[in-house]
Amino acid sequence: GWLKTFTAAARPGAYLRVLAPGSVQGGDPVEITHRPDHDVTVAMVFQALTTEPSLLPQILAAPDLADDPREMAEAGRTFSLG
């Protein structure tokens, strides 16, 4: 799941999903179809759940936060990268 992906790479950030196979190259246009109106980033969620538990309340501002990290933040739980 999402937790294993985060910990394995330890490189949080935005990732894209392929909807249809094809070629993509530098300079191709990218269309942003949705930009949330909160300041919660993937990196902030990662930090809150690993090294900075003081950020847990802030990540709850993201209404589309996945269930697992939301439940962890609500319970004040974190996980270790070790």
CSV table of N, CA and C in Angstrom, one decimal:
chain,number,residue,atom,x,y,z
A,1,GLY,N,0.8,-1.2,0.0
A,1,GLY,CA,0.0,0.0,0.0
A,1,GLY,C,0.9,1.3,0.0
A,2,TRP,N,0.2,2.4,0.3
A,2,TRP,CA,0.9,3.7,0.3
A,2,TRP,C,2.0,3.7,1.3
A,3,LEU,N,1.9,3.1,2.4
A,3,LEU,CA,2.9,3.2,3.5
A,3,LEU,C,4.2,2.5,3.0
A,4,LYS,N,4.1,1.4,2.4
A,4,LYS,CA,5.3,0.6,1.9
A,4,LYS,C,6.0,1.4,0.8
A,5,THR,N,5.2,2.0,-0.1
A,5,THR,CA,5.8,2.8,-1.1
A,5,THR,C,6.5,4.0,-0.6
A,6,PHE,N,6.0,4.7,0.4
A,6,PHE,CA,6.6,5.9,1.0
A,6,PHE,C,7.9,5.5,1.7
A,7,THR,N,7.9,4.4,2.5
A,7,THR,CA,9.1,4.0,3.2
A,7,THR,C,10.2,3.5,2.3
A,8,ALA,N,9.8,2.7,1.3
A,8,ALA,CA,10.8,2.1,0.4
A,8,ALA,C,11.6,3.2,-0.3
A,9,ALA,N,11.0,4.2,-0.8
A,9,ALA,CA,11.7,5.2,-1.6
A,9,ALA,C,12.2,6.3,-0.7
A,10,ALA,N,11.5,6.6,0.4
A,10,ALA,CA,11.9,7.8,1.2
A,10,ALA,C,12.1,9.0,0.4
A,11,ARG,N,11.3,9.1,-0.7
A,11,ARG,CA,11.4,10.3,-1.6
A,11,ARG,C,9.9,10.7,-1.9
A,12,PRO,N,9.3,11.3,-0.9
A,12,PRO,CA,7.9,11.7,-1.2
A,12,PRO,C,7.8,12.9,-2.2
A,13,GLY,N,6.7,12.9,-2.9
A,13,GLY,CA,6.5,14.0,-3.9
A,13,GLY,C,5.3,13.6,-4.7
A,14,ALA,N,5.1,14.4,-5.7
A,14,ALA,CA,3.9,14.2,-6.6
A,14,ALA,C,4.3,13.1,-7.6
A,15,TYR,N,3.4,12.2,-7.8
A,15,TYR,CA,3.6,11.1,-8.8
A,15,TYR,C,2.5,11.2,-9.8
A,16,LEU,N,2.7,10.8,-11.0
A,16,LEU,CA,1.7,10.8,-12.0
A,16,LEU,C,1.2,9.4,-12.3
A,17,ARG,N,0.0,9.3,-12.8
A,17,ARG,CA,-0.6,8.0,-13.2
A,17,ARG,C,-0.7,8.0,-14.7
A,18,VAL,N,-0.4,6.9,-15.3
A,18,VAL,CA,-0.5,6.7,-16.8
A,18,VAL,C,-2.0,6.3,-17.1
A,19,LEU,N,-2.7,7.0,-17.8
A,19,LEU,CA,-4.0,6.7,-18.2
A,19,LEU,C,-4.1,6.0,-19.6
A,20,ALA,N,-3.1,6.3,-20.4
A,20,ALA,CA,-3.1,5.6,-21.7
A,20,ALA,C,-1.6,5.5,-22.1
A,21,PRO,N,-1.2,4.4,-22.7
A,21,PRO,CA,0.2,4.3,-23.1
A,21,PRO,C,0.5,5.2,-24.2
A,22,GLY,N,1.7,5.6,-24.3
A,22,GLY,CA,2.2,6.5,-25.4
A,22,GLY,C,3.6,7.1,-25.1
A,23,SER,N,4.0,8.0,-25.9
A,23,SER,CA,5.3,8.6,-25.8
A,23,SER,C,5.2,9.9,-25.1
A,24,VAL,N,6.1,10.2,-24.2
A,24,VAL,CA,6.2,11.5,-23.5
A,24,VAL,C,7.7,11.9,-23.6
A,25,GLN,N,7.9,13.2,-23.9
A,25,GLN,CA,9.3,13.7,-24.0
A,25,GLN,C,9.4,15.1,-23.4
A,26,GLY,N,10.6,15.5,-23.1
A,26,GLY,CA,10.8,16.9,-22.6
A,26,GLY,C,10.1,17.9,-23.5
A,27,GLY,N,9.5,18.9,-22.8
A,27,GLY,CA,8.8,19.9,-23.6
A,27,GLY,C,7.3,19.7,-23.8
A,28,ASP,N,6.9,18.4,-23.7
A,28,ASP,CA,5.5,18.1,-23.8
A,28,ASP,C,4.6,18.9,-22.8
A,29,PRO,N,3.5,19.3,-23.2
A,29,PRO,CA,2.6,20.1,-22.2
A,29,PRO,C,2.1,19.2,-21.1
A,30,VAL,N,1.9,19.7,-20.0
A,30,VAL,CA,1.3,19.0,-18.8
A,30,VAL,C,0.1,19.9,-18.4
A,31,GLU,N,-1.0,19.2,-18.2
A,31,GLU,CA,-2.2,19.9,-17.8
A,31,GLU,C,-2.5,19.6,-16.4
A,32,ILE,N,-2.6,20.6,-15.5
A,32,ILE,CA,-3.0,20.4,-14.1
A,32,ILE,C,-4.5,20.5,-14.1
A,33,THR,N,-5.1,19.4,-13.7
A,33,THR,CA,-6.6,19.4,-13.7
A,33,THR,C,-7.2,19.6,-12.3
A,34,HIS,N,-6.4,19.6,-11.3
A,34,HIS,CA,-6.9,19.8,-9.9
A,34,HIS,C,-5.7,20.3,-9.0
A,35,ARG,N,-5.9,21.4,-8.3
A,35,ARG,CA,-4.9,21.8,-7.4
A,35,ARG,C,-5.7,22.1,-6.1
A,36,PRO,N,-5.4,21.4,-5.0
A,36,PRO,CA,-6.1,21.6,-3.7
A,36,PRO,C,-5.9,23.0,-3.2
A,37,ASP,N,-6.9,23.5,-2.4
A,37,ASP,CA,-6.8,24.8,-1.8
A,37,ASP,C,-6.2,24.8,-0.4
A,38,HIS,N,-5.5,23.7,0.0
A,38,HIS,CA,-4.8,23.7,1.3
A,38,HIS,C,-3.3,23.6,1.0
A,39,ASP,N,-2.5,23.7,2.1
A,39,ASP,CA,-1.1,23.7,2.0
A,39,ASP,C,-0.4,22.4,2.3
A,40,VAL,N,-1.2,21.3,2.4
A,40,VAL,CA,-0.7,20.0,2.8
A,40,VAL,C,-0.1,19.4,1.5
A,41,THR,N,1.2,19.0,1.7
A,41,THR,CA,1.9,18.4,0.6
A,41,THR,C,2.2,17.0,0.9
A,42,VAL,N,2.6,16.2,-0.1
A,42,VAL,CA,3.0,14.8,0.1
A,42,VAL,C,4.2,14.8,1.1
A,43,ALA,N,5.1,15.7,0.9
A,43,ALA,CA,6.3,15.8,1.8
A,43,ALA,C,5.9,16.0,3.2
A,44,MET,N,4.9,16.9,3.4
A,44,MET,CA,4.5,17.2,4.8
A,44,MET,C,3.8,16.0,5.5
A,45,VAL,N,3.0,15.3,4.7
A,45,VAL,CA,2.4,14.1,5.3
A,45,VAL,C,3.5,13.1,5.6
A,46,PHE,N,4.5,12.9,4.8
A,46,PHE,CA,5.6,12.0,5.1
A,46,PHE,C,6.3,12.4,6.3
A,47,GLN,N,6.6,13.7,6.5
A,47,GLN,CA,7.3,14.2,7.6
A,47,GLN,C,6.5,14.0,8.9
A,48,ALA,N,5.2,14.3,8.8
A,48,ALA,CA,4.3,14.2,10.0
A,48,ALA,C,4.3,12.8,10.5
A,49,LEU,N,4.2,11.8,9.5
A,49,LEU,CA,4.1,10.4,9.9
A,49,LEU,C,5.4,9.7,10.3
A,50,THR,N,6.5,10.4,10.1
A,50,THR,CA,7.8,9.8,10.4
A,50,THR,C,8.6,10.6,11.4
A,51,THR,N,9.0,11.8,11.1
A,51,THR,CA,10.0,12.5,11.9
A,51,THR,C,9.4,13.7,12.6
A,52,GLU,N,8.3,14.3,12.2
A,52,GLU,CA,7.8,15.5,12.8
A,52,GLU,C,6.3,15.3,13.2
A,53,PRO,N,6.0,14.6,14.3
A,53,PRO,CA,4.6,14.4,14.7
A,53,PRO,C,3.9,15.6,15.1
A,54,SER,N,4.6,16.7,15.3
A,54,SER,CA,3.9,18.0,15.6
A,54,SER,C,3.1,18.5,14.4
A,55,LEU,N,3.4,17.9,13.2
A,55,LEU,CA,2.6,18.3,12.0
A,55,LEU,C,1.4,17.5,11.8
A,56,LEU,N,1.1,16.5,12.6
A,56,LEU,CA,0.0,15.6,12.4
A,56,LEU,C,-1.3,16.4,12.3
A,57,PRO,N,-1.6,17.3,13.2
A,57,PRO,CA,-2.9,18.1,13.1
A,57,PRO,C,-3.0,18.9,11.8
A,58,GLN,N,-1.9,19.3,11.3
A,58,GLN,CA,-1.9,20.1,10.0
A,58,GLN,C,-2.3,19.3,8.8
A,59,ILE,N,-1.9,18.0,8.8
A,59,ILE,CA,-2.2,17.2,7.6
A,59,ILE,C,-3.7,16.9,7.5
A,60,LEU,N,-4.4,17.0,8.6
A,60,LEU,CA,-5.9,16.8,8.6
A,60,LEU,C,-6.6,17.8,7.8
A,61,ALA,N,-6.0,18.9,7.4
A,61,ALA,CA,-6.6,20.0,6.6
A,61,ALA,C,-6.9,19.5,5.2
A,62,ALA,N,-6.3,18.4,4.8
A,62,ALA,CA,-6.5,17.9,3.4
A,62,ALA,C,-7.7,17.0,3.4
A,63,PRO,N,-8.8,17.4,2.8
A,63,PRO,CA,-10.0,16.6,2.9
A,63,PRO,C,-9.9,15.3,2.1
A,64,ASP,N,-9.0,15.2,1.1
A,64,ASP,CA,-8.8,14.0,0.4
A,64,ASP,C,-7.6,13.1,0.9
A,65,LEU,N,-7.2,13.4,2.1
A,65,LEU,CA,-6.1,12.6,2.7
A,65,LEU,C,-6.6,11.1,2.8
A,66,ALA,N,-5.8,10.2,2.4
A,66,ALA,CA,-6.2,8.8,2.4
A,66,ALA,C,-6.5,8.3,3.8
A,67,ASP,N,-7.3,7.3,3.9
A,67,ASP,CA,-7.8,6.8,5.2
A,67,ASP,C,-6.7,6.4,6.2
A,68,ASP,N,-5.7,5.7,5.7
A,68,ASP,CA,-4.6,5.2,6.7
A,68,ASP,C,-3.9,6.4,7.3
A,69,PRO,N,-3.4,7.4,6.5
A,69,PRO,CA,-2.7,8.5,7.2
A,69,PRO,C,-3.6,9.4,8.0
A,70,ARG,N,-4.9,9.5,7.6
A,70,ARG,CA,-5.9,10.3,8.4
A,70,ARG,C,-6.1,9.6,9.7
A,71,GLU,N,-6.3,8.3,9.7
A,71,GLU,CA,-6.5,7.6,11.0
A,71,GLU,C,-5.2,7.7,11.9
A,72,MET,N,-4.1,7.6,11.3
A,72,MET,CA,-2.8,7.8,12.1
A,72,MET,C,-2.7,9.2,12.7
A,73,ALA,N,-3.0,10.2,11.9
A,73,ALA,CA,-2.9,11.6,12.4
A,73,ALA,C,-4.0,11.8,13.5
A,74,GLU,N,-5.2,11.3,13.3
A,74,GLU,CA,-6.2,11.5,14.3
A,74,GLU,C,-5.8,10.8,15.6
A,75,ALA,N,-5.1,9.7,15.5
A,75,ALA,CA,-4.7,9.0,16.7
A,75,ALA,C,-3.4,9.4,17.3
A,76,GLY,N,-2.7,10.3,16.5
A,76,GLY,CA,-1.4,10.8,17.0
A,76,GLY,C,-0.3,9.8,16.8
A,77,ARG,N,-0.5,8.8,15.9
A,77,ARG,CA,0.5,7.8,15.7
A,77,ARG,C,1.4,8.1,14.5
A,78,THR,N,2.6,7.6,14.6
A,78,THR,CA,3.6,7.7,13.5
A,78,THR,C,4.3,6.4,13.3
A,79,PHE,N,5.1,6.3,12.3
A,79,PHE,CA,5.9,5.1,12.1
A,79,PHE,C,7.3,5.4,11.9
A,80,SER,N,8.2,4.4,12.0
A,80,SER,CA,9.6,4.5,12.0
A,80,SER,C,10.1,4.1,10.6
A,81,LEU,N,11.1,4.9,10.1
A,81,LEU,CA,11.7,4.5,8.8
A,81,LEU,C,12.8,3.4,9.0
A,82,GLY,N,13.2,3.2,10.2
A,82,GLY,CA,14.2,2.2,10.5
A,82,GLY,C,13.7,0.8,10.4
